[in-house]
Short mmCIF file of N, CA and C in Angstrom, two decimals:
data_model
loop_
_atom_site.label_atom_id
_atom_site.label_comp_id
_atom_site.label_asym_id
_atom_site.label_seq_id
_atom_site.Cartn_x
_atom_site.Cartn_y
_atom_site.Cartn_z
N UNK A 627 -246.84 -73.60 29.97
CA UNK A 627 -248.12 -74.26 30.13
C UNK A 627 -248.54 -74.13 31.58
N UNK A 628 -249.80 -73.60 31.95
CA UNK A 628 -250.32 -73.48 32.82
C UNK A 628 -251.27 -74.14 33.21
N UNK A 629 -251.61 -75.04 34.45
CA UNK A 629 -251.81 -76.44 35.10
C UNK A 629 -252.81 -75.94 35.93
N UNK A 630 -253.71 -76.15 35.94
CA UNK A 630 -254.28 -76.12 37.90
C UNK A 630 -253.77 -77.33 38.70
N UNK A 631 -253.88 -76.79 40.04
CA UNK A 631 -253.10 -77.70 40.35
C UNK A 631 -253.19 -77.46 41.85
N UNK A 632 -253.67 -78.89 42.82
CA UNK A 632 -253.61 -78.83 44.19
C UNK A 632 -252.11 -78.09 44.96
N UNK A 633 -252.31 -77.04 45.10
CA UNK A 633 -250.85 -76.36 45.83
C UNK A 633 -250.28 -77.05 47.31
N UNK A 634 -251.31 -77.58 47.84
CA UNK A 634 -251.22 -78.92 49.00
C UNK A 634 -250.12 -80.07 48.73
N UNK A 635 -250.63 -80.57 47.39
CA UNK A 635 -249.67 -81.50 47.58
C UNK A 635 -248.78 -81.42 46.52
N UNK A 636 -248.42 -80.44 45.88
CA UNK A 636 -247.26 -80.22 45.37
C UNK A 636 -246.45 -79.15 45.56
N UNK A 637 -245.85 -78.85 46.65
CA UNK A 637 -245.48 -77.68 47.05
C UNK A 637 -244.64 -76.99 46.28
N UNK A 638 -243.58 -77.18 45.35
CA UNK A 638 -243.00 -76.64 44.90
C UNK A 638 -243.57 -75.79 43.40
N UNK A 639 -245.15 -75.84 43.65
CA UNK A 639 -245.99 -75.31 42.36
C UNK A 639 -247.04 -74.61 42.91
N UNK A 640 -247.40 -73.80 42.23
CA UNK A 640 -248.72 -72.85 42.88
C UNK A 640 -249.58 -73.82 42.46
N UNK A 641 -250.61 -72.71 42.54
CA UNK A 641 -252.04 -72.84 42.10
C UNK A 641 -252.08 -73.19 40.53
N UNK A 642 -251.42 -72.15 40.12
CA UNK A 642 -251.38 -72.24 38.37
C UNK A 642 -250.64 -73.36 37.82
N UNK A 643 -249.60 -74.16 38.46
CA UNK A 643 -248.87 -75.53 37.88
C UNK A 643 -247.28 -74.57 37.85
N UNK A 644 -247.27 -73.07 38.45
CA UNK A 644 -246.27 -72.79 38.25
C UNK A 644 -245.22 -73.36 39.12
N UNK A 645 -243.95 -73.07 38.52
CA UNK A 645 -242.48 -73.11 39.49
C UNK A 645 -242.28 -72.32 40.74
N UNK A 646 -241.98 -72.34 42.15
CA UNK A 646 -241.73 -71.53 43.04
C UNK A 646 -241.32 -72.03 43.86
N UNK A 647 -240.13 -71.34 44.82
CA UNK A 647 -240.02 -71.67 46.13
C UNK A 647 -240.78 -71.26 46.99
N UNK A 648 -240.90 -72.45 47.77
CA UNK A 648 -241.77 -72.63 49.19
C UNK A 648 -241.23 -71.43 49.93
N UNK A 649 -242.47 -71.32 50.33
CA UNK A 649 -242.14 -70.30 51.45
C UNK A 649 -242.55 -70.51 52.82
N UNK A 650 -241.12 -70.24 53.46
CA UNK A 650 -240.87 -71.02 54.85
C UNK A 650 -240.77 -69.68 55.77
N UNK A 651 -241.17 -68.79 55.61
CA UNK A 651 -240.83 -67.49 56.35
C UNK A 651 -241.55 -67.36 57.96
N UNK A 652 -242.76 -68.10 57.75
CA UNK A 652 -243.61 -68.51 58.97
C UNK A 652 -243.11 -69.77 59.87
N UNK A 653 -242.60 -70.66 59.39
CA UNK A 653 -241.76 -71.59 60.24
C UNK A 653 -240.80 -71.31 61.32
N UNK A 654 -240.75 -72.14 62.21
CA UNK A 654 -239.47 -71.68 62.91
C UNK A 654 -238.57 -72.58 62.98
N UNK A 655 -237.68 -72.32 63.16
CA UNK A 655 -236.03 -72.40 62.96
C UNK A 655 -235.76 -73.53 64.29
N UNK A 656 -235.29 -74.77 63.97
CA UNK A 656 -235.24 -75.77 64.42
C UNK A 656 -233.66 -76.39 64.12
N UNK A 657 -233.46 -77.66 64.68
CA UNK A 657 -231.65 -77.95 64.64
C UNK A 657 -232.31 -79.02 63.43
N UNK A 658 -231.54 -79.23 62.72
CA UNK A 658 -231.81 -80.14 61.31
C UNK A 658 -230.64 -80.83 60.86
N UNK A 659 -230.87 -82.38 61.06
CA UNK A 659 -229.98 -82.99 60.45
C UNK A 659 -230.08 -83.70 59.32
N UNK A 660 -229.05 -84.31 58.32
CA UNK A 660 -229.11 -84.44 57.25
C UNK A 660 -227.63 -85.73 57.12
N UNK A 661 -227.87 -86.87 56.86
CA UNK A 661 -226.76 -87.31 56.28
C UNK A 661 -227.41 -88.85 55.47
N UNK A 662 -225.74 -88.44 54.14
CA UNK A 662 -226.14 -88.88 52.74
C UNK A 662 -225.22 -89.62 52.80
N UNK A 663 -224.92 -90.58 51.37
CA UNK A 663 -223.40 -90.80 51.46
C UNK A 663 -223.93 -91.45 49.75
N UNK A 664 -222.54 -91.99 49.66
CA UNK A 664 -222.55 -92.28 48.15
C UNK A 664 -221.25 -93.42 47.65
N UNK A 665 -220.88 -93.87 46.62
CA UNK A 665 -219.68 -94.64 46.39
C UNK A 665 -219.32 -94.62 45.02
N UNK A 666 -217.98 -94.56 45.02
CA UNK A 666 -217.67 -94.46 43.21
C UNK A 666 -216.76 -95.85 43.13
N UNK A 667 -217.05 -96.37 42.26
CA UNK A 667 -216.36 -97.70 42.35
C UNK A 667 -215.37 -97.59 41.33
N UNK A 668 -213.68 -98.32 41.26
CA UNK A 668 -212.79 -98.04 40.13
C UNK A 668 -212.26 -100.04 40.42
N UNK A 669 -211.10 -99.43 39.24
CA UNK A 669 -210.31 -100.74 39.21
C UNK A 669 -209.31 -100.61 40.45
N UNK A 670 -208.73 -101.67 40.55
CA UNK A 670 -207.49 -102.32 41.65
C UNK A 670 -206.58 -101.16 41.60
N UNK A 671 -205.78 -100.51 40.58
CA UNK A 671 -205.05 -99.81 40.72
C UNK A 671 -205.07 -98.34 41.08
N UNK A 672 -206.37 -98.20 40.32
CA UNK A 672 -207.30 -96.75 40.95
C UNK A 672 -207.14 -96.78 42.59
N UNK A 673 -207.52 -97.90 42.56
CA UNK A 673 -208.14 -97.85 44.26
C UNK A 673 -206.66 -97.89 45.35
N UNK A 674 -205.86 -98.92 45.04
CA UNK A 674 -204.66 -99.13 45.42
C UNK A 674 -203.63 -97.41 45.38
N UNK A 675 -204.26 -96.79 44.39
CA UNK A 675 -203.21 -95.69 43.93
C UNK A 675 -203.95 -94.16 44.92
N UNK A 676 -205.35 -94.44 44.91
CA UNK A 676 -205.90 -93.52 45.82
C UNK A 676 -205.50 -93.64 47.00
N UNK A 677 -206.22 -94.36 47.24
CA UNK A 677 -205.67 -94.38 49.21
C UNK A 677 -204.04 -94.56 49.12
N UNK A 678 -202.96 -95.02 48.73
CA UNK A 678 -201.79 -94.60 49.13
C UNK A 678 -201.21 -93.65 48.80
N UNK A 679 -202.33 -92.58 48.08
CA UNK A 679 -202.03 -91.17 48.33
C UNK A 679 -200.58 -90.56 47.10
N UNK A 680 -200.93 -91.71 45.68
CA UNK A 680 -199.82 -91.85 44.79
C UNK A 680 -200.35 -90.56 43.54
N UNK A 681 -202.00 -90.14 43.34
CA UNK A 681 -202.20 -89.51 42.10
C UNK A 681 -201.33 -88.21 41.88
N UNK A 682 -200.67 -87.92 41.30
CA UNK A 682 -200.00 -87.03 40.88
C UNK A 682 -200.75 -85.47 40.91
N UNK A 683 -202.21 -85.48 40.89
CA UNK A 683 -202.78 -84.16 41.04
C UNK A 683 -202.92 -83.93 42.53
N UNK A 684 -202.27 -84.79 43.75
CA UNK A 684 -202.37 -84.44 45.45
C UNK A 684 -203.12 -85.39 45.52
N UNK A 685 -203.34 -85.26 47.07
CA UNK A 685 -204.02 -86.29 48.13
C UNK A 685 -205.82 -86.13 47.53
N UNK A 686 -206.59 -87.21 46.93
CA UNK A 686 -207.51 -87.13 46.42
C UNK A 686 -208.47 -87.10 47.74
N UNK A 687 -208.86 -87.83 48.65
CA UNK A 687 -209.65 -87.57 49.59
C UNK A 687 -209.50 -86.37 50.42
N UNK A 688 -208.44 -85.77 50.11
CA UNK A 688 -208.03 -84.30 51.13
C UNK A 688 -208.95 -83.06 50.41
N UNK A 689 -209.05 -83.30 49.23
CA UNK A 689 -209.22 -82.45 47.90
C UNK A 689 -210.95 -83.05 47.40
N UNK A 690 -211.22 -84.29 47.60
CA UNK A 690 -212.35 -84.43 47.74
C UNK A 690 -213.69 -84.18 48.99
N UNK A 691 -212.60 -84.08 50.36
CA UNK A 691 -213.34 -83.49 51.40
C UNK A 691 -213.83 -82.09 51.29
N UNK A 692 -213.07 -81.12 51.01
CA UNK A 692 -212.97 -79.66 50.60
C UNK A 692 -214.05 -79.49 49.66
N UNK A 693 -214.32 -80.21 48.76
CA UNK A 693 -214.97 -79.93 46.97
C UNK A 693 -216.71 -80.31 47.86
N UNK A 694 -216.74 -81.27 48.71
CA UNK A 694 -217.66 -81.81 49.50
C UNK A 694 -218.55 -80.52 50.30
N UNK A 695 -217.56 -80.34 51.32
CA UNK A 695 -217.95 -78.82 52.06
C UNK A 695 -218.33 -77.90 51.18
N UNK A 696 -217.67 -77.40 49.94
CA UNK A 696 -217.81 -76.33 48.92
C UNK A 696 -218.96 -76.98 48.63
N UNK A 697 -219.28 -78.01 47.92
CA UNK A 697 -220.50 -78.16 47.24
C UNK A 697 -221.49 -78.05 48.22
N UNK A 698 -221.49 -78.73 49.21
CA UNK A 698 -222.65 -78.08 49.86
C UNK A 698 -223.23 -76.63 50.23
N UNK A 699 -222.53 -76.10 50.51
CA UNK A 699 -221.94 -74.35 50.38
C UNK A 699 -223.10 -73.99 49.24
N UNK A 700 -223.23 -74.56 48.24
CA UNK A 700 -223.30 -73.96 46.85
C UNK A 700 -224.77 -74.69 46.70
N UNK A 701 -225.12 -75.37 47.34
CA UNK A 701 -226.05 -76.06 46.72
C UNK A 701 -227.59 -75.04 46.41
N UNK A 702 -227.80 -73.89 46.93
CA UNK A 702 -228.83 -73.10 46.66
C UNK A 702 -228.95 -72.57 45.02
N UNK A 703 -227.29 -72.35 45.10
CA UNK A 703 -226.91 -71.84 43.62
C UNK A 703 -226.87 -72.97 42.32
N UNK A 704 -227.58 -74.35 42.46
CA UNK A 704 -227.33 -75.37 41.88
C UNK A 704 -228.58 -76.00 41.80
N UNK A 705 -228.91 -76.15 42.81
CA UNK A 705 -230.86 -76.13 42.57
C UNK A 705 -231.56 -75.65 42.76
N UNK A 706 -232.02 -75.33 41.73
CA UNK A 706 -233.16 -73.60 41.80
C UNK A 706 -234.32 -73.78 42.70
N UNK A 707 -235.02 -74.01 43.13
CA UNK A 707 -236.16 -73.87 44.10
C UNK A 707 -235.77 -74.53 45.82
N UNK A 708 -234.02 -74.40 45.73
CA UNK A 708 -233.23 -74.47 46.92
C UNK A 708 -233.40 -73.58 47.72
N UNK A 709 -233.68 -73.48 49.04
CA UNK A 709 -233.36 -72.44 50.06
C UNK A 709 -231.60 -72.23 50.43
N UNK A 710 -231.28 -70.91 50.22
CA UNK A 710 -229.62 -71.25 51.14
C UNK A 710 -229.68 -71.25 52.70
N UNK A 711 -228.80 -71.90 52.64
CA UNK A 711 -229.03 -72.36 54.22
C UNK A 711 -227.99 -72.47 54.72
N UNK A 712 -227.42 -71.64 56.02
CA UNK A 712 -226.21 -71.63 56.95
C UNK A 712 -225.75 -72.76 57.42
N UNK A 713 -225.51 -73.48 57.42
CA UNK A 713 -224.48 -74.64 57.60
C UNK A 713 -223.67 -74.74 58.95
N UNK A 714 -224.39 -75.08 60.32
CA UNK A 714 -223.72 -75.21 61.20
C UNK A 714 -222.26 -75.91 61.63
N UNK A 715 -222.40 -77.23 60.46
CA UNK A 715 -221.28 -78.34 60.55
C UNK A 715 -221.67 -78.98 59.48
N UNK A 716 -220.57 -79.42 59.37
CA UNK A 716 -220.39 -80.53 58.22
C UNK A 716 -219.62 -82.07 58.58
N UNK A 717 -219.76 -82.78 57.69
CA UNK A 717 -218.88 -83.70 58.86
C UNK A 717 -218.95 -85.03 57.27
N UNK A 718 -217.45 -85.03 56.38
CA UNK A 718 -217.19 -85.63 55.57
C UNK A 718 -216.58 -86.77 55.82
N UNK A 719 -216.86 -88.04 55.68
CA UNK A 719 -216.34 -89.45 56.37
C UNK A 719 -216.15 -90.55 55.12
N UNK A 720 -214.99 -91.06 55.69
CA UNK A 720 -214.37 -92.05 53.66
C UNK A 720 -214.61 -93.36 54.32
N UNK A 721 -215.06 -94.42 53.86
CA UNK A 721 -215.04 -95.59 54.00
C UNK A 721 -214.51 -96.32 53.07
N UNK A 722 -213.36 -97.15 52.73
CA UNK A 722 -212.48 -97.63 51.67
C UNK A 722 -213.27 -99.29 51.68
N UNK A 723 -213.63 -99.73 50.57
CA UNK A 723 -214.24 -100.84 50.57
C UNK A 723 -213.50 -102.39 49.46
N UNK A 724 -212.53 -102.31 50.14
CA UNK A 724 -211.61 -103.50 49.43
C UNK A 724 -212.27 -104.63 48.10
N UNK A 725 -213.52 -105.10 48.99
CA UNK A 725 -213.98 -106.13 48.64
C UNK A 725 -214.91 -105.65 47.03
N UNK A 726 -215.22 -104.55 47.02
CA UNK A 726 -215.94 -104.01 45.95
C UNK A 726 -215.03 -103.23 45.12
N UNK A 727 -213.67 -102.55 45.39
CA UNK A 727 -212.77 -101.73 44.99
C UNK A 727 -213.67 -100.49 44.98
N UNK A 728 -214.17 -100.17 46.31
CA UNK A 728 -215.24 -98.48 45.93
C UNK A 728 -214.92 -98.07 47.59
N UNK A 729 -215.22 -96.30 47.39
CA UNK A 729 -214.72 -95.91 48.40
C UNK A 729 -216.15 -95.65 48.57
N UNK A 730 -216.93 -95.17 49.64
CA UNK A 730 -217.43 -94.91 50.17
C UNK A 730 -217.87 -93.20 50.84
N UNK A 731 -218.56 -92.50 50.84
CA UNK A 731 -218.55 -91.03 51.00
C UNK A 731 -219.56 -90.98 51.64
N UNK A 732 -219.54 -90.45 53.37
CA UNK A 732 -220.87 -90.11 53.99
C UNK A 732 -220.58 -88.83 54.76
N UNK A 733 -221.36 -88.07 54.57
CA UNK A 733 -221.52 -86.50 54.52
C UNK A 733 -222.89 -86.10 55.84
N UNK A 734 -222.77 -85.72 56.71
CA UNK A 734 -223.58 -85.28 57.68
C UNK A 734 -223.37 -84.10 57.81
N UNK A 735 -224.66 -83.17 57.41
CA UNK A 735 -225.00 -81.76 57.97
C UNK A 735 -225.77 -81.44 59.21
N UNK A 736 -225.54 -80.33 59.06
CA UNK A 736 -226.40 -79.55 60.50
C UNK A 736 -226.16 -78.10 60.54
N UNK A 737 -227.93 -78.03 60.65
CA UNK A 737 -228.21 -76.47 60.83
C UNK A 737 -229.17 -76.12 61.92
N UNK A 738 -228.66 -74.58 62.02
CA UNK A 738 -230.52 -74.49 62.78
C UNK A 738 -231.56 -73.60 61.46
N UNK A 739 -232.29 -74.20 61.26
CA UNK A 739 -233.37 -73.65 59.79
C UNK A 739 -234.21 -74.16 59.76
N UNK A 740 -235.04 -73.09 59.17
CA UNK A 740 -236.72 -73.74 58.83
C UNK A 740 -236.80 -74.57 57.97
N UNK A 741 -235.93 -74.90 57.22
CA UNK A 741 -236.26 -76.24 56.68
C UNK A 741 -235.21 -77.00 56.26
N UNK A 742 -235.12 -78.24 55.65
CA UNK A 742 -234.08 -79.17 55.91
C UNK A 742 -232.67 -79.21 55.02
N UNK A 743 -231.32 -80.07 55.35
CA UNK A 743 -230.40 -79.56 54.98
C UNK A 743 -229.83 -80.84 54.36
N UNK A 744 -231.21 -81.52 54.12
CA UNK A 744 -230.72 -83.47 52.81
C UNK A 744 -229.84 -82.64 51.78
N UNK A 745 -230.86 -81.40 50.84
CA UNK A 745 -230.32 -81.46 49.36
C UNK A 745 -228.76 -80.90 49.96
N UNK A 746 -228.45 -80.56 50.60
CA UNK A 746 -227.15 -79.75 51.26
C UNK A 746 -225.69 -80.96 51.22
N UNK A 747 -226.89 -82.15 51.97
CA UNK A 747 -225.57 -83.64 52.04
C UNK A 747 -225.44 -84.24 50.90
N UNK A 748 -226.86 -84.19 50.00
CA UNK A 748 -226.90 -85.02 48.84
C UNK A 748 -225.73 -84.15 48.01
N UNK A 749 -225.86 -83.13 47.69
CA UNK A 749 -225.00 -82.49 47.13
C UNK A 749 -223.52 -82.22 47.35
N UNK A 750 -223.30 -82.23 48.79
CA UNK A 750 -222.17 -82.66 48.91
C UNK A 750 -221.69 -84.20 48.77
N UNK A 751 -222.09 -84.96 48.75
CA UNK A 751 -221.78 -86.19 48.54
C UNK A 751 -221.45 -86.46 47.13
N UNK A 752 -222.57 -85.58 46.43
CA UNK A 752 -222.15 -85.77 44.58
C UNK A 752 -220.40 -85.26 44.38
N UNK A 753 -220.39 -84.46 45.26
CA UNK A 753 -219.46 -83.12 44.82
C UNK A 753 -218.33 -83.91 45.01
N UNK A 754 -218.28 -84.58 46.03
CA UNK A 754 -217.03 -85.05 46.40
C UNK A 754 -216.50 -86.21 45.69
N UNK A 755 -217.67 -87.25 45.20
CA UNK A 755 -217.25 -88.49 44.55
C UNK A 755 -216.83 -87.50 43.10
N UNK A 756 -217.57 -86.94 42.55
CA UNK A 756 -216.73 -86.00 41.50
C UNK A 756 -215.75 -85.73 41.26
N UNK A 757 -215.49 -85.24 42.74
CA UNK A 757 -213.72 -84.62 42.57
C UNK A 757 -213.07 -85.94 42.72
N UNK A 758 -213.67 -87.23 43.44
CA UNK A 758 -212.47 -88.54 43.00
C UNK A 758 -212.19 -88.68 41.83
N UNK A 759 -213.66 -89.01 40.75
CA UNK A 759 -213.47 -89.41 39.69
C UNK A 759 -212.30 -88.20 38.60
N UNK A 760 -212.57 -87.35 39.40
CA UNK A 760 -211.67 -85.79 37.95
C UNK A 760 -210.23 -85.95 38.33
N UNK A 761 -210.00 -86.46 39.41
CA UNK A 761 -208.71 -86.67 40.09
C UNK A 761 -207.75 -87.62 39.88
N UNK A 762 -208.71 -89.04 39.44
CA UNK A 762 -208.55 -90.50 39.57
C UNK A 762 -209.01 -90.93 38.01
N UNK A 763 -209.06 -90.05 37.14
CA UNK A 763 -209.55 -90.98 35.67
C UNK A 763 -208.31 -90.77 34.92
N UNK A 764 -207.43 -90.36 35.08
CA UNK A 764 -206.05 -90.55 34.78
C UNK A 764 -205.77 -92.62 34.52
N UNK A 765 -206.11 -92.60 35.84
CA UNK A 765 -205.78 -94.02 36.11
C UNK A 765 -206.90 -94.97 35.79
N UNK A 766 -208.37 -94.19 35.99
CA UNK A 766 -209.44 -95.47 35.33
C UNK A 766 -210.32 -94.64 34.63
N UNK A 767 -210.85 -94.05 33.60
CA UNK A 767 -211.65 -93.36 33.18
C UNK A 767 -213.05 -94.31 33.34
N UNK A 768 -213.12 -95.55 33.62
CA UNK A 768 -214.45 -96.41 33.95
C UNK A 768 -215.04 -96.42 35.09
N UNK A 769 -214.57 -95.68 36.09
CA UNK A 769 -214.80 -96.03 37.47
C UNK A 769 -216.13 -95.21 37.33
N UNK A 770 -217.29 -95.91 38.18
CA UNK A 770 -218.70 -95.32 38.36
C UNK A 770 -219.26 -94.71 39.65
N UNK A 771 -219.95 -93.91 39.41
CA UNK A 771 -220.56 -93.39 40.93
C UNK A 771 -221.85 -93.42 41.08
N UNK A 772 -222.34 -94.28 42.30
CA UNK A 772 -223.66 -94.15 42.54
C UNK A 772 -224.23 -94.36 44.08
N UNK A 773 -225.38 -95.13 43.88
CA UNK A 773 -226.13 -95.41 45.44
C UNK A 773 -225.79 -94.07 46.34
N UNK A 774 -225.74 -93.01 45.37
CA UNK A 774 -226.14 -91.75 46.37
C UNK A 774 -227.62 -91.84 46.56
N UNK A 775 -227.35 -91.24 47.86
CA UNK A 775 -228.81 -91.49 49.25
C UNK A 775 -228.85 -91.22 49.91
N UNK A 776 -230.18 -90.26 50.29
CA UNK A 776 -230.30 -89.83 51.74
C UNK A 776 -230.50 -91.11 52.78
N UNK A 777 -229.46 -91.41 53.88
CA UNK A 777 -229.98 -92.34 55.27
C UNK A 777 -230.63 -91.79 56.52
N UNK A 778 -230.65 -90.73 56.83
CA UNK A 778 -231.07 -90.04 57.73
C UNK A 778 -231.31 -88.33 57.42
N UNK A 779 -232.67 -88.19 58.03
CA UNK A 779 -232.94 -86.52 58.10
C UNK A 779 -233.37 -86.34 59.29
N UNK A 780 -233.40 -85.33 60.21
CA UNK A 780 -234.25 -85.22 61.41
C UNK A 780 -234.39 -83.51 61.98
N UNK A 781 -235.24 -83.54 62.20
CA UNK A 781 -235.82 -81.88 62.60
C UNK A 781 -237.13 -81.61 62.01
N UNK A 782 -237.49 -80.32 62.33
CA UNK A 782 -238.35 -79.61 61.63
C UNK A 782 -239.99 -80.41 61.64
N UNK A 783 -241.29 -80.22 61.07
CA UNK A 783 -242.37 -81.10 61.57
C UNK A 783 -242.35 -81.62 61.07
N UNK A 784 -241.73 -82.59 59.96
CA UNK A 784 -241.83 -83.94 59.84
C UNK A 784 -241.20 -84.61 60.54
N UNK A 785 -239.89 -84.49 61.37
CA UNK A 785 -239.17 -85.21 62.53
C UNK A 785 -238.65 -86.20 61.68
N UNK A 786 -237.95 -87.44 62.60
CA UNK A 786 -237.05 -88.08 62.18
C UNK A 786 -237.34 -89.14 60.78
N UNK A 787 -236.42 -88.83 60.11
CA UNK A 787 -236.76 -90.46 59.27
C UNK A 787 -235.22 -91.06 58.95
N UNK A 788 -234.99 -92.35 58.66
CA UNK A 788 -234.36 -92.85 58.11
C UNK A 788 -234.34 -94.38 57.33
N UNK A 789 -233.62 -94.66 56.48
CA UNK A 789 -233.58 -95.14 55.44
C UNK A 789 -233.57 -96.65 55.93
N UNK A 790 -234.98 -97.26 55.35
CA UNK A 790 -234.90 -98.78 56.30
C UNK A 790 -234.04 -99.53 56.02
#
């Protein structure tokens, strides 16, 4: 089905209502930051059994940092009207949260690119609470993952924002 359609304010659509990636070829190449984070919440023993590093498939945050970096890596190949984008740094950080039994996952990128490197953290952030839960449902198959979110982006001409 073909749409008319303001190409202004829906960038990821032409004229016709079609699908396309933006094209950033005229932009220039700026430092771009990006950080997300996320939390998968389990039971007492999940949580108790993760961090002391007891699951029988290896060290789950060692193996969830890695799956983190990879997923971001990948994220062009995962959402289609993605730009790939070189990946200056990465920077995967665990916050263990007693009081809720949920760990915590915040993921900061950085590139230099014409355009920004959120879907890069968001995606790594999915990737990694993933590999807790595939790691860790041995022990709780209930444990949930959410309040993934971009908190900060900055570069490029929209400049800084973050998450009030």
């Amino acid at each position: 089905v073909n749409i008319k359609m303001d190409s202004k304010k829906l960038s990821h659509f032409n004229e016709h209502g079609e699908a396309h990636m933006v094209d950033v070829g005229s932009k220039v190449a700026t430092n771009r930051k990006a950080i997300a984070s996320g939390k998968i919440f389990m039971n007492k023993q999940a949580f108790e059994t993760i961090l002391a590093g007891k699951i029988e498939k290896g060290d789950v945050l060692s193996v969830a940092r890695l799956a983190a970096i990879q997923g971001s890596k990948q994220t062009s190949f995962l959402i289609p009207l993605c730009h790939p984008i070189a990946i200056s740094h990465i920077d995967i950080e665990f916050k263990n949260c007693p009081s809720t039994l949920s760990i915590e996952l915040i993921v900061t990128c950085l590139a230099e690119s014409k355009t920004g490197v959120e879907m890069e953290a968001l995606t790594a952030a999915s990737i990694g609470l993933l590999t807790i839960y595939d790691m860790g449902k041995s022990i709780d198959k209930n444990m949930r993952i959410g309040e993934i979110c971009l908190l900060l982006k900055d570069g490029g001409k929209s400049g800084r924002w973050e998450r009030p």
